[in-house]
Short mmCIF file of C-alpha atoms and ligand atoms in Angstrom, two decimals:
data_model
loop_
_atom_site.label_atom_id
_atom_site.label_comp_id
_atom_site.label_asym_id
_atom_site.label_seq_id
_atom_site.Cartn_x
_atom_site.Cartn_y
_atom_site.Cartn_z
CA MET L 1 43.98 14.25 -9.60
CA ILE L 2 40.34 13.65 -8.86
CA PHE L 3 39.23 17.26 -8.64
CA GLY L 4 38.18 19.47 -11.49
CA ARG L 5 38.76 23.17 -11.75
CA HIS L 6 36.48 24.91 -9.30
CA TYR L 7 36.47 27.19 -6.33
CA TYR L 8 33.94 25.73 -3.95
CA LEU L 9 35.69 22.52 -3.11
CA GLY L 10 36.46 23.87 0.32
CA GLN L 11 32.87 23.86 1.52
CA ALA L 12 32.46 21.27 4.27
CA ALA L 13 35.02 19.21 2.42
CA ASN L 14 35.88 17.24 5.55
CA TYR L 15 32.47 15.60 5.31
CA SER L 16 31.98 12.37 3.41
CA ILE L 17 28.53 11.48 2.10
CA GLY L 18 27.97 9.17 5.06
CA GLU L 19 28.85 11.93 7.46
CA VAL L 20 26.56 14.39 5.70
CA PHE L 21 23.65 12.05 6.37
CA ARG L 22 24.73 11.34 9.92
CA HIS L 23 24.84 15.07 10.49
CA LEU L 24 21.31 15.45 9.16
CA PHE L 25 19.73 12.63 11.12
CA THR L 26 21.69 12.05 14.32
CA VAL L 27 19.44 12.38 17.34
CA GLY L 28 21.11 13.91 20.38
CA LEU L 29 19.92 13.49 23.95
CA THR L 30 20.66 15.16 27.24
CA ARG L 31 22.82 12.22 28.14
CA ASP L 32 25.03 13.00 25.12
CA ILE L 33 25.66 16.42 26.59
CA ASP L 34 26.53 14.87 29.94
CA ALA L 35 28.76 12.27 28.32
CA LEU L 36 30.77 14.91 26.46
CA LYS L 37 31.17 16.97 29.62
CA ARG L 38 32.36 13.93 31.57
CA TYR L 39 34.78 13.01 28.82
CA LEU L 40 36.28 16.50 28.71
CA VAL L 41 36.69 16.69 32.48
CA GLN L 42 38.43 13.36 32.50
CA ARG L 43 40.68 13.79 29.47
CA TYR L 44 41.72 17.33 30.40
CA LYS L 45 41.84 16.77 34.15
CA GLY L 46 39.31 19.49 34.79
CA LYS L 47 37.06 20.41 37.65
CA GLN L 48 34.13 21.27 35.46
CA ALA L 49 33.17 21.50 31.78
CA ILE L 50 30.62 23.77 30.13
CA LEU L 51 29.31 23.35 26.59
CA CYS L 52 28.70 26.49 24.55
CA LYS L 53 27.24 27.75 21.33
CA ASN L 54 30.68 28.21 19.77
CA GLY L 55 34.36 28.50 20.52
CA ARG L 56 34.41 32.23 21.12
CA SER L 57 31.69 31.94 23.78
CA ALA L 58 33.69 29.16 25.45
CA LEU L 59 36.86 31.26 25.39
CA CYS L 60 34.93 34.22 26.79
CA LEU L 61 33.71 32.11 29.73
CA ALA L 62 37.25 30.88 30.37
CA LEU L 63 38.49 34.48 30.48
CA LYS L 64 35.65 35.67 32.68
CA ALA L 65 36.39 32.92 35.16
CA TYR L 66 39.98 33.93 35.83
CA PHE L 67 40.35 37.63 35.10
CA GLU L 68 39.08 40.97 36.34
CA LYS L 69 37.44 43.42 33.97
CA GLY L 70 39.95 45.86 32.52
CA ASP L 71 42.92 43.49 32.68
CA TYR L 72 45.17 42.87 29.71
CA VAL L 73 45.66 39.42 28.28
CA ILE L 74 48.45 38.49 25.90
CA VAL L 75 47.11 37.29 22.55
CA ASN L 76 49.04 35.66 19.72
CA GLY L 77 49.77 38.28 17.03
CA PHE L 78 48.30 35.99 14.39
CA THR L 79 44.83 34.87 15.23
CA CYS L 80 41.19 35.08 14.30
CA TYR L 81 38.60 37.67 15.11
CA ALA L 82 36.77 35.17 17.32
CA VAL L 83 39.58 35.43 19.87
CA TYR L 84 39.50 39.21 19.83
CA GLU L 85 35.74 39.12 20.26
CA ALA L 86 35.99 36.79 23.25
CA VAL L 87 38.57 39.02 24.94
CA ILE L 88 36.46 42.14 24.44
CA ALA L 89 33.24 40.44 25.51
CA ALA L 90 34.94 39.34 28.74
CA GLY L 91 35.65 43.01 29.47
CA LEU L 92 39.39 42.56 28.88
CA LYS L 93 41.95 44.19 26.62
CA PRO L 94 44.10 42.26 24.13
CA LEU L 95 47.85 42.77 24.02
CA PHE L 96 49.04 41.34 20.71
CA VAL L 97 52.53 39.88 20.72
CA ASP L 98 54.58 39.24 17.58
CA ILE L 99 55.07 35.67 16.34
CA GLU L 100 57.96 33.55 15.09
CA LYS L 101 57.78 32.64 11.41
CA ASP L 102 58.53 28.97 11.95
CA THR L 103 55.80 28.27 14.51
CA LEU L 104 53.29 31.09 13.93
CA ASN L 105 53.26 31.48 17.71
CA PHE L 106 54.69 34.02 20.11
CA SER L 107 57.86 32.86 21.84
CA VAL L 108 59.72 33.92 24.92
CA ARG L 109 61.87 36.06 22.62
CA THR L 110 58.86 38.04 21.37
CA LEU L 111 57.18 38.04 24.76
CA GLU L 112 60.25 39.61 26.25
CA MET L 113 60.03 42.43 23.74
CA LEU L 114 57.04 43.74 25.62
CA PRO L 115 58.30 47.01 27.07
CA SER L 116 59.67 46.40 30.52
CA GLY L 117 57.24 47.00 33.29
CA HIS L 118 54.49 45.40 31.29
CA THR L 119 54.47 41.95 32.65
CA GLN L 120 54.52 42.47 36.33
CA GLY L 121 51.70 40.22 37.25
CA ARG L 122 48.38 40.53 38.89
CA SER L 123 49.40 42.79 41.71
CA ALA L 124 51.40 45.31 39.71
CA LYS L 125 50.28 48.39 37.87
CA LEU L 126 51.66 48.94 34.42
CA THR L 127 51.37 51.19 31.43
CA VAL L 128 49.63 50.06 28.29
CA PRO L 129 51.32 49.53 24.93
CA SER L 130 52.18 52.47 22.76
CA GLU L 131 49.32 52.08 20.29
CA ALA L 132 46.78 52.66 23.03
CA SER L 133 46.16 55.81 24.94
CA PRO L 134 49.14 56.47 27.21
CA SER L 135 46.94 57.76 29.98
CA VAL L 136 45.26 54.42 30.52
CA SER L 137 46.85 51.78 32.65
CA GLY L 138 46.05 48.21 33.47
CA LYS L 139 47.53 44.96 34.58
CA ILE L 140 48.56 42.15 32.33
CA THR L 141 47.25 39.10 34.07
CA GLY L 142 46.83 36.42 31.46
CA ILE L 143 48.14 34.78 28.35
CA ILE L 144 46.20 32.86 25.71
CA ILE L 145 48.18 30.04 24.13
CA GLN L 146 46.89 29.21 20.68
CA ASN L 147 49.29 26.69 19.08
CA SER L 148 48.59 28.10 15.61
CA LEU L 149 47.58 25.61 12.93
CA GLY L 150 48.51 22.84 15.34
CA ASN L 151 52.12 23.96 15.88
CA PRO L 152 52.76 23.84 19.60
CA VAL L 153 54.51 26.67 21.45
CA ASP L 154 57.68 26.00 23.39
CA ILE L 155 55.55 25.22 26.40
CA LYS L 156 58.24 24.94 29.04
CA ALA L 157 59.62 28.35 28.18
CA VAL L 158 56.21 30.01 27.94
CA GLU L 159 55.12 28.40 31.19
CA ASN L 160 58.23 29.71 32.94
CA PHE L 161 57.60 33.15 31.51
CA ALA L 162 54.03 33.02 32.79
CA LYS L 163 55.16 31.89 36.23
CA GLU L 164 57.81 34.57 36.44
CA HIS L 165 55.29 37.27 35.61
CA ASP L 166 52.34 35.81 37.47
CA LEU L 167 50.19 35.26 34.38
CA VAL L 168 47.28 32.82 34.21
CA ILE L 169 47.47 30.58 31.14
CA ILE L 170 44.38 29.90 29.05
CA GLU L 171 44.76 27.39 26.22
CA ASP L 172 42.74 27.90 23.05
CA LEU L 173 42.34 24.45 21.52
CA ALA L 174 40.61 25.47 18.29
CA HIS L 175 43.69 24.55 16.22
CA CYS L 176 45.34 21.96 18.37
CA THR L 177 42.91 19.51 19.93
CA GLY L 178 44.81 16.25 20.31
CA VAL L 179 48.22 17.82 19.67
CA LYS L 180 51.07 17.19 22.11
CA TYR L 181 53.68 19.63 23.32
CA ALA L 182 57.36 18.76 23.02
CA ASP L 183 57.47 17.56 26.61
CA GLY L 184 54.72 15.03 25.96
CA ARG L 185 51.86 16.80 27.68
CA GLU L 186 48.69 17.18 25.66
CA CYS L 187 47.48 20.65 24.64
CA GLY L 188 44.73 21.58 27.06
CA THR L 189 46.33 20.03 30.13
CA VAL L 190 48.60 22.92 31.03
CA GLY L 191 46.58 26.08 31.60
CA ALA L 192 43.94 27.10 34.10
CA ALA L 193 41.33 26.52 31.41
CA ALA L 194 41.06 25.01 27.95
CA ALA L 195 38.60 26.42 25.41
CA PHE L 196 37.47 24.35 22.44
CA SER L 197 35.81 25.25 19.17
CA PHE L 198 33.86 22.62 17.27
CA GLY L 199 33.30 25.03 14.37
CA LYS L 200 33.78 24.51 10.64
CA ASP L 201 37.25 23.22 9.74
CA LYS L 202 38.44 23.01 13.32
CA MET L 203 40.14 19.89 14.68
CA ILE L 204 36.80 18.76 16.05
CA ASP L 205 34.28 19.92 13.44
CA THR L 206 30.56 19.65 14.13
CA ILE L 207 29.90 22.94 12.25
CA SER L 208 29.25 24.87 15.45
CA GLY L 209 29.64 24.41 19.18
CA GLY L 210 32.36 24.85 21.76
CA ALA L 211 33.36 23.88 25.25
CA VAL L 212 35.42 25.11 28.15
CA VAL L 213 37.14 22.98 30.75
CA PHE L 214 38.00 24.74 33.99
CA ARG L 215 41.10 23.15 35.45
CA GLU L 216 41.61 25.39 38.45
CA GLU L 217 39.27 26.75 41.09
CA LEU L 218 37.26 29.67 39.76
CA SER L 219 37.64 33.09 41.28
CA HIS L 220 33.97 33.74 40.65
CA GLU L 221 30.95 31.62 39.85
CA ILE L 222 30.36 31.07 36.14
CA LYS L 223 26.86 30.61 34.85
CA ALA L 224 26.53 27.79 32.36
CA PRO L 225 24.45 28.57 29.29
CA GLU L 226 21.16 26.75 29.54
CA LYS L 227 18.99 27.86 26.68
CA ALA L 228 18.75 25.53 23.70
CA PRO L 229 20.19 26.85 20.43
CA ARG L 230 17.92 28.90 18.23
CA LEU L 231 16.08 26.73 15.74
CA SER L 232 17.67 28.66 12.88
CA ASP L 233 21.19 27.99 14.23
CA HIS L 234 20.34 24.36 14.80
CA LEU L 235 19.11 23.96 11.23
CA ARG L 236 22.08 25.80 9.78
CA ALA L 237 24.38 23.37 11.57
CA ARG L 238 22.33 20.37 10.42
CA PHE L 239 22.27 21.35 6.77
CA TYR L 240 25.65 22.95 6.19
CA PRO L 241 27.46 19.70 5.29
CA LEU L 242 24.70 18.90 2.78
CA PHE L 243 24.77 22.36 1.24
CA GLY L 244 28.54 22.14 1.11
CA MET L 245 28.39 18.84 -0.71
CA ILE L 246 25.86 20.15 -3.23
CA CYS L 247 27.98 23.23 -3.88
CA ARG L 248 31.07 21.10 -4.35
CA GLY L 249 29.18 19.03 -6.88
CA LEU L 250 27.78 22.03 -8.70
CA SER L 251 31.14 23.71 -8.89
CA TYR L 252 32.10 21.23 -11.62
CA VAL L 253 29.64 23.13 -13.80
CA HIS L 254 30.58 26.47 -12.25
CA LEU L 255 27.35 26.86 -10.29
CA GLY L 256 28.61 26.08 -6.80
CA GLY L 257 29.58 29.64 -6.11
CA ILE L 258 26.25 31.03 -7.20
CA LEU L 259 24.35 28.65 -4.96
CA MET L 260 26.63 29.24 -1.96
CA ARG L 261 26.42 33.00 -2.30
CA GLY L 262 22.64 32.69 -2.49
CA LEU L 263 22.52 30.52 0.63
CA VAL L 264 24.64 33.03 2.52
CA LYS L 265 22.38 35.83 1.34
CA ILE L 266 19.22 34.19 2.69
CA HIS L 267 21.10 33.21 5.89
CA TRP L 268 20.78 29.48 5.40
CA VAL L 269 24.55 29.42 5.55
CA GLU L 270 26.51 31.62 7.91
CA LYS L 271 30.15 32.53 7.49
CA SER L 272 32.15 31.24 10.45
CA ALA L 273 33.37 34.67 11.45
CA ASP L 274 29.79 35.95 11.70
CA ASN L 275 28.72 33.32 14.20
CA ARG L 276 27.64 35.40 17.19
CA LEU L 277 29.12 35.14 20.64
CA ASP L 278 26.32 34.16 23.00
CA LEU L 279 26.81 33.17 26.64
CA THR L 280 23.21 32.08 27.16
CA ARG L 281 22.96 29.25 24.61
CA ARG L 282 24.44 25.79 24.73
CA ILE L 283 25.53 23.45 21.97
CA SER L 284 22.96 21.36 20.07
CA LYS L 285 22.61 17.93 21.59
CA PHE L 286 23.37 16.16 18.33
CA GLU L 287 26.54 18.18 17.97
CA ALA L 288 27.62 17.09 21.45
CA LYS L 289 27.12 13.50 20.39
CA LEU L 290 29.12 13.92 17.18
CA ALA L 291 31.85 15.89 18.94
CA LEU L 292 32.37 13.06 21.42
CA GLU L 293 32.62 10.58 18.55
CA GLN L 294 35.25 12.76 16.93
CA PHE L 295 37.20 13.03 20.18
CA ASN L 296 37.29 9.26 20.38
CA LYS L 297 38.45 8.99 16.78
CA LEU L 298 41.14 11.57 17.39
CA LYS L 299 42.49 9.39 20.13
CA ARG L 300 42.56 6.32 17.92
CA SER L 301 44.21 7.86 14.89
CA GLY L 302 47.02 9.39 16.90
CA GLU L 303 48.54 12.36 15.13
CA PRO L 304 45.81 14.76 14.04
CA PRO L 305 46.12 16.67 10.78
CA ILE L 306 48.00 19.90 10.91
CA ARG L 307 47.68 22.58 8.29
CA GLU L 308 51.03 22.73 6.58
CA PHE L 309 52.13 26.18 5.56
CA ALA L 310 54.67 27.98 3.39
CA PHE L 311 55.47 31.57 2.45
CA VAL L 312 55.18 32.68 -1.16
CA ASP L 313 55.64 35.88 -3.13
CA ASN L 314 52.65 37.16 -5.10
CA ARG L 315 50.21 34.95 -3.27
CA ASP L 316 47.25 35.83 -5.49
CA GLU L 317 49.13 34.63 -8.56
CA VAL L 318 50.15 31.43 -6.83
CA LEU L 319 46.55 30.75 -5.80
CA GLU L 320 45.46 31.33 -9.38
CA GLU L 321 48.09 28.96 -10.67
CA LEU L 322 46.96 26.34 -8.16
CA ALA L 323 43.34 26.85 -9.16
CA ARG L 324 44.17 26.43 -12.83
CA ILE L 325 45.24 22.85 -12.19
CA GLY L 326 42.39 22.13 -9.83
CA TYR L 327 43.56 22.96 -6.33
CA TYR L 328 41.26 24.88 -4.09
CA PHE L 329 43.48 26.72 -1.63
CA ASP L 330 41.33 29.67 -0.77
CA GLY L 331 39.65 30.14 2.56
CA LEU L 332 43.20 30.73 3.71
CA TRP L 333 44.10 30.92 7.37
CA TYR L 334 45.01 33.89 7.60
CA LYS L 335 45.29 36.83 5.22
CA GLN L 336 45.63 39.40 7.99
CA PRO L 337 47.28 39.17 11.41
CA VAL L 338 43.72 39.01 12.72
CA SER L 339 41.39 37.42 10.19
CA PRO L 340 39.06 37.61 8.38
CA GLU L 341 39.95 40.69 6.45
CA ARG L 342 36.55 42.35 6.77
CA TYR L 343 36.91 42.66 10.55
CA TYR L 344 40.60 43.51 10.63
CA LYS L 345 40.20 47.29 10.85
CA LYS L 346 38.11 46.99 14.00
CA VAL L 347 40.94 45.39 15.91
CA HIS L 348 43.47 48.26 15.66
CA PHE L 349 46.25 45.77 15.35
CA PRO L 350 49.72 47.10 16.36
CA GLU L 351 51.41 46.36 13.03
CA GLU L 352 54.63 48.16 13.88
CA GLU L 353 55.18 46.04 16.94
CA CYS L 354 54.43 42.78 15.13
CA PRO L 355 56.47 42.75 11.89
CA ASN L 356 56.57 38.96 11.69
CA SER L 357 52.80 38.72 11.98
CA VAL L 358 52.43 41.23 9.16
CA PHE L 359 54.94 39.36 7.00
CA VAL L 360 53.32 35.99 7.60
CA ALA L 361 49.82 37.25 6.89
CA LYS L 362 51.02 38.69 3.59
CA HIS L 363 52.86 35.60 2.38
CA ILE L 364 51.32 32.52 3.94
CA VAL L 365 49.59 29.76 2.04
CA ASN L 366 48.36 26.79 3.99
CA PHE L 367 47.48 23.43 2.63
CA PRO L 368 43.89 22.34 3.19
CA THR L 369 43.56 19.03 4.99
CA TYR L 370 40.97 17.57 2.61
CA TYR L 371 43.52 16.62 -0.02
CA ALA L 372 45.46 13.42 0.39
CA ARG L 373 49.17 14.00 0.80
CA SER L 374 49.88 12.23 -2.49
CA ASP L 375 47.41 14.51 -4.30
CA LEU L 376 49.37 17.54 -3.16
CA LYS L 377 52.64 16.77 -4.92
CA LYS L 378 52.13 19.19 -7.78
CA ALA L 379 50.87 21.87 -5.41
CA HIS L 380 54.00 21.54 -3.31
CA GLU L 381 56.09 22.08 -6.44
CA ILE L 382 54.23 25.24 -7.37
CA VAL L 383 54.47 26.62 -3.86
CA LYS L 384 58.17 25.80 -3.74
CA ASN L 385 58.79 27.62 -7.02
CA HIS L 386 57.30 30.77 -5.55
CA ALA L 387 58.75 30.48 -2.07
CA VAL L 388 59.91 33.70 -0.46
CA LYS L 389 63.67 33.78 -0.72
CA GLU L 390 65.65 34.18 2.46
CA GLY L 391 66.90 37.72 2.79
CA HIS L 392 64.20 39.11 0.48
CA GLU L 393 61.68 39.69 3.15
C1 PLP Y 1 37.91 29.44 15.17
C2 PLP Y 1 38.68 29.82 16.32
C3 PLP Y 1 38.10 30.05 17.59
C4 PLP Y 1 36.63 29.93 17.92
O1 PLP Y 1 35.79 30.02 16.87
P1 PLP Y 1 34.19 29.84 16.87
O2 PLP Y 1 33.87 30.14 15.45
O3 PLP Y 1 33.62 30.84 17.81
O4 PLP Y 1 33.87 28.45 17.26
C5 PLP Y 1 38.93 30.40 18.62
N1 PLP Y 1 40.26 30.53 18.43
C6 PLP Y 1 40.86 30.32 17.25
C7 PLP Y 1 42.33 30.50 17.13
C8 PLP Y 1 40.09 29.98 16.15
O5 PLP Y 1 40.69 29.78 14.97
#
C-alpha cells in the first residue's frame, strides 16, 4: 500500500505530475476548439457540436433545443444537482423515476410505474406526479439517459419505451463517455442529443468544460456561447490539479485539509457542485485541446474505468475503517438521491416514489478510480464484511 493515512488523497488524484504541468502550461488555440467540435460531430454522428463552460450548461442547451418550456422530462432518480439545475434552467420540470439497485438506472419496470396517463407523448395532456400540485398539468416529452457510474441502461427496452410514448431521448455522457450499450452502440449515439461534462472526476476530466452534440434537426435555433471564460474560472481550472497535488502531499502531515479548506474559502478552488450554469461562456481553449487528447486516449485504451459500487450497512463506520488503513473513499457518488447533500432539500425529491434510490443513496460506497485494482484488495474485503444482507433492506 503506497498511501498513508489521510483524507485529501481524492483531490485531482487522476492527475500525474506530468499532467499537472501540462495542465498549467498547455496553450490552446481557436483551432483546438474547432478540432474538438469536428471530432465530436464525427464520433457521435452529429449535425453540430457546441462547447460550453461545463456539463450542466451543455445539458441545458440540449434540453432547450428539443423541448418546450413547461414540459416534463424523465430524470434518473439517482443523479447530481447539475442535472436538476440544467432541467430547471431550460424551463422544464423534472420527473424523477426510481432506479434498479443493480444498474443504478431507471428501467422499463420503474418507468412503467409512472401513473398511467403520464407518458402520452408530446401531443397529450397529462397530470403531474403526486408530489407536485395536482392542479398543474404538463406533457412529458423527454427522457434523460444517464448510465450511472458507467453502467449502461437496457437501451433497447428504454428506446422502445421512448418510442411508444413519443419521448425524445437526451443522453447525459458525464459518467459514460466511451461506454458501449449491450447492443454494441456507443453511449451518445442513440439520442437526439448527447451532453458531455469535462468536469473534475468525469470520464473526460479537464477540470471544467462541457459539450453538446445535436444529432437531430433542432426545433429552434440555439445560440452558441461565444464569450471567453472569466479569467478567474480559467485560472481555477489551470491550477486545480497543482493545488490538488500539493494537498495530497501535505495530507501526509495532516495539513492537506487545512490548505484545501483555505483555498475553497478564498475561491481559488471551487467545489464542483457550485460551478455555475452559464449559457454565454465557452470552454477554455486549452481545455478543449486536453479534452480532445483524452478522447483519443479513451479510444485507444478500450474499456474506460467504471466506478465499482457496493452496498454496506453503517457506511460512516465502514469509511472510517477504510480510512484507518489508508483508503480515501470519501467524495462519494452519491449520498443522496440527488447529490450533493447541501442542495438536496431544494430538489423536493419524491422519496416515497423512489424507494430504491433512497436505499442506494443510504448504503452505497463506490470505489475511486485512482487506486490500482491490486491496491484495493483489502478494501474489497472490508466492504464485503459489511455488505447489506439480502432481505435486510
Ligand atoms: C457532473 C455531472 C454533470 C455535469 O456536471 P458539470 O459540473 O456541470 O460539468 C451532468 N450529469 C451528471 C450525471 C453528472 O454527474
